[in-house]
GROMACS .gro file of C-alpha atoms in nm:
model
  249
    1MET     CA    1  -0.005  -0.012  -0.014
    2ALA     CA    2   0.078   0.324  -0.009
    3ARG     CA    3   0.318   0.551   0.237
    4ASP     CA    4   0.167   0.671   0.585
    5HIS     CA    5   0.345   1.001   0.739
    6LYS     CA    6   0.278   0.802   1.134
    7PRO     CA    7   0.305   0.543   1.220
    8THR     CA    8   0.338   0.313   0.955
    9ARG     CA    9   0.647   0.337   0.664
   10HIS     CA   10   0.617   0.260   0.276
   11ARG     CA   11   0.507  -0.154   0.266
   12SER     CA   12   0.661  -0.196  -0.048
   13ARG     CA   13   0.987  -0.157   0.011
   14VAL     CA   14   0.919  -0.487   0.248
   15ILE     CA   15   0.759  -0.629  -0.004
   16ALA     CA   16   1.002  -0.530  -0.355
   17ALA     CA   17   1.279  -0.732  -0.164
   18SER     CA   18   1.095  -1.088  -0.218
   19VAL     CA   19   0.907  -0.991  -0.522
   20ALA     CA   20   1.003  -0.978  -0.936
   21THR     CA   21   1.028  -0.584  -0.950
   22LEU     CA   22   1.177  -0.377  -1.261
   23THR     CA   23   1.372  -0.060  -1.145
   24LEU     CA   24   1.503   0.229  -1.198
   25GLY     CA   25   1.689   0.367  -0.950
   26GLY     CA   26   1.440   0.268  -0.709
   27THR     CA   27   1.121   0.342  -0.918
   28ALA     CA   28   0.891   0.032  -1.020
   29LEU     CA   29   0.873  -0.012  -1.375
   30VAL     CA   30   0.603  -0.197  -1.418
   31GLU     CA   31   0.383  -0.261  -1.762
   32ILE     CA   32   0.003  -0.438  -1.741
   33PRO     CA   33   0.048  -0.748  -1.934
   34VAL     CA   34  -0.191  -0.724  -2.301
   35SER     CA   35  -0.447  -1.001  -2.108
   36ALA     CA   36  -0.517  -0.802  -1.851
   37ALA     CA   37  -0.530  -0.444  -1.928
   38SER     CA   38  -0.939  -0.467  -2.048
   39LYS     CA   39  -0.921  -0.534  -1.665
   40PRO     CA   40  -1.121  -0.330  -1.388
   41ARG     CA   41  -0.880  -0.089  -1.268
   42GLY     CA   42  -0.787   0.065  -0.934
   43HIS     CA   43  -0.564   0.174  -0.628
   44ASP     CA   44  -0.549   0.272  -0.334
   45VAL     CA   45  -0.482   0.533  -0.096
   46SER     CA   46  -0.360   0.648   0.268
   47SER     CA   47  -0.258   0.979   0.434
   48HIS     CA   48   0.046   0.966   0.206
   49GLN     CA   49  -0.171   1.095  -0.090
   50LYS     CA   50  -0.412   1.334   0.163
   51ASN     CA   51  -0.690   1.538   0.002
   52VAL     CA   52  -0.733   1.372  -0.339
   53ASN     CA   53  -0.836   1.448  -0.667
   54TRP     CA   54  -1.127   1.177  -0.745
   55SER     CA   55  -1.245   1.350  -1.034
   56LYS     CA   56  -0.917   1.380  -1.172
   57ALA     CA   57  -0.840   0.990  -1.073
   58LYS     CA   58  -1.183   0.889  -1.240
   59SER     CA   59  -1.085   1.069  -1.552
   60LYS     CA   60  -0.790   0.853  -1.552
   61GLY     CA   61  -0.945   0.539  -1.604
   62ALA     CA   62  -1.036   0.464  -1.185
   63ARG     CA   63  -1.310   0.255  -1.104
   64PHE     CA   64  -1.237   0.103  -0.722
   65VAL     CA   65  -1.043   0.219  -0.447
   66TYR     CA   66  -0.933   0.044  -0.082
   67VAL     CA   67  -0.870   0.378   0.161
   68LYS     CA   68  -0.726   0.305   0.445
   69ALA     CA   69  -0.929   0.353   0.851
   70THR     CA   70  -0.692   0.232   1.057
   71GLU     CA   71  -0.367   0.037   1.199
   72SER     CA   72  -0.300  -0.165   1.471
   73HIS     CA   73  -0.577  -0.070   1.766
   74THR     CA   74  -0.452   0.311   1.790
   75TYR     CA   75  -0.403   0.464   1.422
   76ARG     CA   76  -0.679   0.619   1.173
   77ASN     CA   77  -0.614   0.787   0.856
   78PRO     CA   78  -0.669   1.153   0.934
   79TYR     CA   79  -0.787   1.186   0.524
   80PHE     CA   80  -1.058   0.907   0.595
   81SER     CA   81  -1.366   1.028   0.535
   82GLN     CA   82  -1.199   1.300   0.212
   83GLN     CA   83  -1.088   0.923   0.092
   84TYR     CA   84  -1.329   0.733   0.116
   85ASN     CA   85  -1.641   0.950   0.130
   86GLY     CA   86  -1.499   1.222  -0.177
   87SER     CA   87  -1.398   0.844  -0.408
   88ARG     CA   88  -1.774   0.772  -0.392
   89LYS     CA   89  -1.897   1.096  -0.443
   90VAL     CA   90  -1.774   1.065  -0.807
   91GLY     CA   91  -1.910   0.720  -0.870
   92LEU     CA   92  -1.617   0.520  -0.755
   93ILE     CA   93  -1.654   0.144  -0.562
   94ARG     CA   94  -1.414   0.157  -0.224
   95GLY     CA   95  -1.379  -0.039   0.054
   96ALA     CA   96  -1.217   0.069   0.309
   97TYR     CA   97  -0.820  -0.138   0.489
   98HIS     CA   98  -0.693  -0.221   0.783
   99PHE     CA   99  -0.236  -0.269   0.828
  100ALA     CA  100  -0.214  -0.500   1.086
  101VAL     CA  101   0.047  -0.537   1.331
  102PRO     CA  102   0.000  -0.869   1.474
  103ASN     CA  103   0.218  -0.811   1.825
  104LYS     CA  104   0.071  -0.518   1.977
  105SER     CA  105  -0.298  -0.667   2.026
  106SER     CA  106  -0.522  -0.955   1.887
  107GLY     CA  107  -0.628  -1.027   1.567
  108THR     CA  108  -0.969  -0.968   1.751
  109THR     CA  109  -0.898  -0.653   1.899
  110GLN     CA  110  -0.762  -0.549   1.598
  111ALA     CA  111  -1.097  -0.578   1.396
  112ALA     CA  112  -1.288  -0.394   1.626
  113TYR     CA  113  -1.129  -0.116   1.589
  114PHE     CA  114  -1.114  -0.067   1.224
  115VAL     CA  115  -1.486  -0.184   1.184
  116ARG     CA  116  -1.553   0.049   1.405
  117ASN     CA  117  -1.352   0.322   1.230
  118GLY     CA  118  -1.462   0.263   0.870
  119GLY     CA  119  -1.410  -0.075   0.830
  120GLY     CA  120  -1.771  -0.080   0.809
  121TRP     CA  121  -1.968  -0.253   0.496
  122ARG     CA  122  -2.235  -0.233   0.305
  123ALA     CA  123  -2.484  -0.448   0.077
  124ASP     CA  124  -2.572  -0.156  -0.173
  125GLY     CA  125  -2.328  -0.240  -0.433
  126TRP     CA  126  -2.091   0.055  -0.365
  127THR     CA  127  -1.881  -0.079  -0.061
  128LEU     CA  128  -1.587  -0.388  -0.108
  129PRO     CA  129  -1.547  -0.590   0.180
  130PRO     CA  130  -1.345  -0.506   0.440
  131ALA     CA  131  -0.969  -0.605   0.362
  132LEU     CA  132  -0.696  -0.672   0.555
  133ASP     CA  133  -0.352  -0.555   0.437
  134ILE     CA  134  -0.057  -0.842   0.625
  135GLU     CA  135   0.278  -0.871   0.540
  136TYR     CA  136   0.613  -0.824   0.625
  137ASN     CA  137   0.679  -0.635   1.022
  138PRO     CA  138   0.864  -0.275   0.842
  139TYR     CA  139   0.933  -0.153   1.231
  140ASP     CA  140   1.183  -0.487   1.297
  141LYS     CA  141   1.347  -0.658   0.998
  142LYS     CA  142   1.477  -0.864   1.261
  143LYS     CA  143   1.121  -0.942   1.361
  144ARG     CA  144   0.936  -1.025   0.996
  145CYS     CA  145   0.683  -1.176   1.116
  146TYR     CA  146   0.624  -0.978   1.447
  147GLY     CA  147   0.779  -1.252   1.621
  148LEU     CA  148   0.510  -1.451   1.633
  149SER     CA  149   0.498  -1.890   1.548
  150ARG     CA  150   0.358  -1.944   1.192
  151THR     CA  151   0.042  -2.151   1.406
  152ARG     CA  152  -0.005  -1.777   1.605
  153THR     CA  153  -0.016  -1.646   1.250
  154VAL     CA  154  -0.251  -1.831   1.114
  155ASN     CA  155  -0.487  -1.749   1.437
  156TRP     CA  156  -0.452  -1.406   1.466
  157ILE     CA  157  -0.602  -1.376   1.101
  158LYS     CA  158  -0.842  -1.659   1.195
  159ALA     CA  159  -0.977  -1.387   1.444
  160PHE     CA  160  -0.969  -1.117   1.255
  161SER     CA  161  -1.116  -1.238   1.036
  162ASN     CA  162  -1.409  -1.376   1.260
  163GLU     CA  163  -1.491  -1.046   1.424
  164VAL     CA  164  -1.510  -0.873   1.090
  165LYS     CA  165  -1.747  -1.132   0.973
  166ARG     CA  166  -1.968  -1.161   1.275
  167GLN     CA  167  -1.968  -0.740   1.262
  168THR     CA  168  -1.962  -0.693   0.910
  169GLY     CA  169  -2.196  -1.027   0.739
  170ARG     CA  170  -1.814  -1.009   0.511
  171ARG     CA  171  -1.524  -1.170   0.560
  172PRO     CA  172  -1.247  -0.974   0.470
  173VAL     CA  173  -0.984  -0.962   0.136
  174ILE     CA  174  -0.623  -1.066   0.237
  175TYR     CA  175  -0.411  -0.873   0.074
  176THR     CA  176  -0.039  -1.027   0.151
  177THR     CA  177   0.254  -1.136  -0.080
  178THR     CA  178   0.298  -1.499  -0.212
  179HIS     CA  179   0.696  -1.481  -0.025
  180TRP     CA  180   0.511  -1.342   0.291
  181TRP     CA  181   0.239  -1.610   0.316
  182LYS     CA  182   0.500  -1.924   0.310
  183THR     CA  183   0.761  -1.679   0.559
  184CYS     CA  184   0.478  -1.641   0.841
  185THR     CA  185   0.204  -1.873   0.799
  186GLY     CA  186   0.394  -2.185   0.630
  187ASN     CA  187   0.202  -2.107   0.307
  188SER     CA  188  -0.154  -2.217   0.497
  189ARG     CA  189  -0.428  -2.330   0.282
  190THR     CA  190  -0.693  -2.237   0.537
  191PHE     CA  191  -0.800  -1.908   0.416
  192GLY     CA  192  -0.842  -1.987   0.056
  193ALA     CA  193  -1.199  -2.123   0.070
  194ASN     CA  194  -1.381  -1.813   0.171
  195HIS     CA  195  -1.125  -1.543   0.172
  196ALA     CA  196  -1.087  -1.271  -0.178
  197LEU     CA  197  -0.712  -1.264  -0.256
  198TRP     CA  198  -0.543  -0.938  -0.330
  199LEU     CA  199  -0.210  -1.001  -0.424
  200ALA     CA  200   0.062  -0.838  -0.430
  201ARG     CA  201   0.349  -0.857  -0.707
  202TYR     CA  202   0.557  -0.610  -0.898
  203SER     CA  203   0.591  -0.773  -1.263
  204SER     CA  204   0.496  -0.744  -1.630
  205ALA     CA  205   0.445  -1.158  -1.628
  206GLY     CA  206   0.144  -1.121  -1.493
  207ALA     CA  207   0.050  -1.190  -1.061
  208GLY     CA  208   0.265  -1.528  -1.101
  209GLU     CA  209   0.270  -1.827  -0.819
  210LEU     CA  210  -0.053  -1.737  -0.511
  211PRO     CA  211  -0.034  -1.848  -0.125
  212ALA     CA  212  -0.114  -2.224  -0.113
  213GLY     CA  213  -0.521  -2.249  -0.088
  214TRP     CA  214  -0.652  -1.953  -0.328
  215LYS     CA  215  -0.675  -2.099  -0.691
  216VAL     CA  216  -0.690  -1.742  -0.884
  217TRP     CA  217  -0.665  -1.392  -0.773
  218THR     CA  218  -0.947  -1.147  -0.707
  219ILE     CA  219  -0.712  -0.806  -0.703
  220TRP     CA  220  -0.390  -0.794  -0.819
  221GLN     CA  221  -0.136  -0.454  -0.684
  222HIS     CA  222   0.088  -0.412  -1.039
  223ASP     CA  223   0.286  -0.115  -0.956
  224ASN     CA  224   0.389   0.071  -0.601
  225GLY     CA  225   0.329   0.445  -0.682
  226SER     CA  226   0.443   0.531  -1.017
  227GLY     CA  227   0.133   0.468  -1.189
  228SER     CA  228  -0.112   0.699  -1.345
  229LEU     CA  229  -0.346   0.676  -1.072
  230PRO     CA  230  -0.301   0.843  -0.739
  231GLY     CA  231  -0.093   0.560  -0.501
  232ASP     CA  232  -0.044   0.210  -0.555
  233GLN     CA  233  -0.231   0.035  -0.914
  234ASN     CA  234  -0.457  -0.197  -0.886
  235LEU     CA  235  -0.681  -0.435  -1.092
  236PHE     CA  236  -1.017  -0.628  -1.037
  237ASN     CA  237  -1.002  -0.989  -1.217
  238GLY     CA  238  -1.327  -0.971  -1.432
  239SER     CA  239  -1.573  -0.752  -1.522
  240MET     CA  240  -1.734  -0.345  -1.379
  241THR     CA  241  -2.023  -0.591  -1.352
  242GLN     CA  242  -1.839  -0.854  -1.141
  243LEU     CA  243  -1.717  -0.632  -0.950
  244LYS     CA  244  -2.062  -0.461  -0.896
  245ARG     CA  245  -2.106  -0.862  -0.749
  246PHE     CA  246  -1.771  -0.870  -0.573
  247ALA     CA  247  -1.908  -0.586  -0.375
  248LYS     CA  248  -2.273  -0.598  -0.296
  249GLY     CA  249  -2.176  -0.981  -0.188
   0.00000   0.00000   0.00000
């Protein structure tokens, strides 16, 4: 996802070390594969993008967006309202995501905080299901999996998912990389059957290998901030009709 001022850092600095990326001077240069070019384009934003010009984003091709709402159980994006409500006003399908910090509090605690602060869902066709952003620890490289065992990590995600489902009626979309999933969950197959996958991989060759349990990706983050839309660049794996159906649940 995109950089926040405090307390999170730029996620892609950690991700880039473990995914295929074409770089020039540290900037990702990733072209969308021809086979994916017709899919609905979207992006994700956080406080780094501040007040977004949503009309301009739509004119450049945005059809959906995920907005960072919270991190851990203490941080709220100060620009959330402008980003979440502003995108809806111009006709974008939008949703909220939570940046997980599993060593700070339980999955249940962070899920409840997320839902209280923007992570809700309605079956209106305009609201994407809540999303969990879980990736390498940006605060301590020696504890890349937050000091949790693979079993504890899987249980943390389960607890987060169960609380989001209890409060909103939807299972969260899981944002991750295949490398992180293998390293920190042991390539668990637990979630693939009932959680949509939002995969980060910066490569013109396509989304690549999926984490265990998933047969398809639902959203692919193919670029970490060098595209035409504010923040990171995403594609939805389907048509606009299917995107609206996915939002409605």
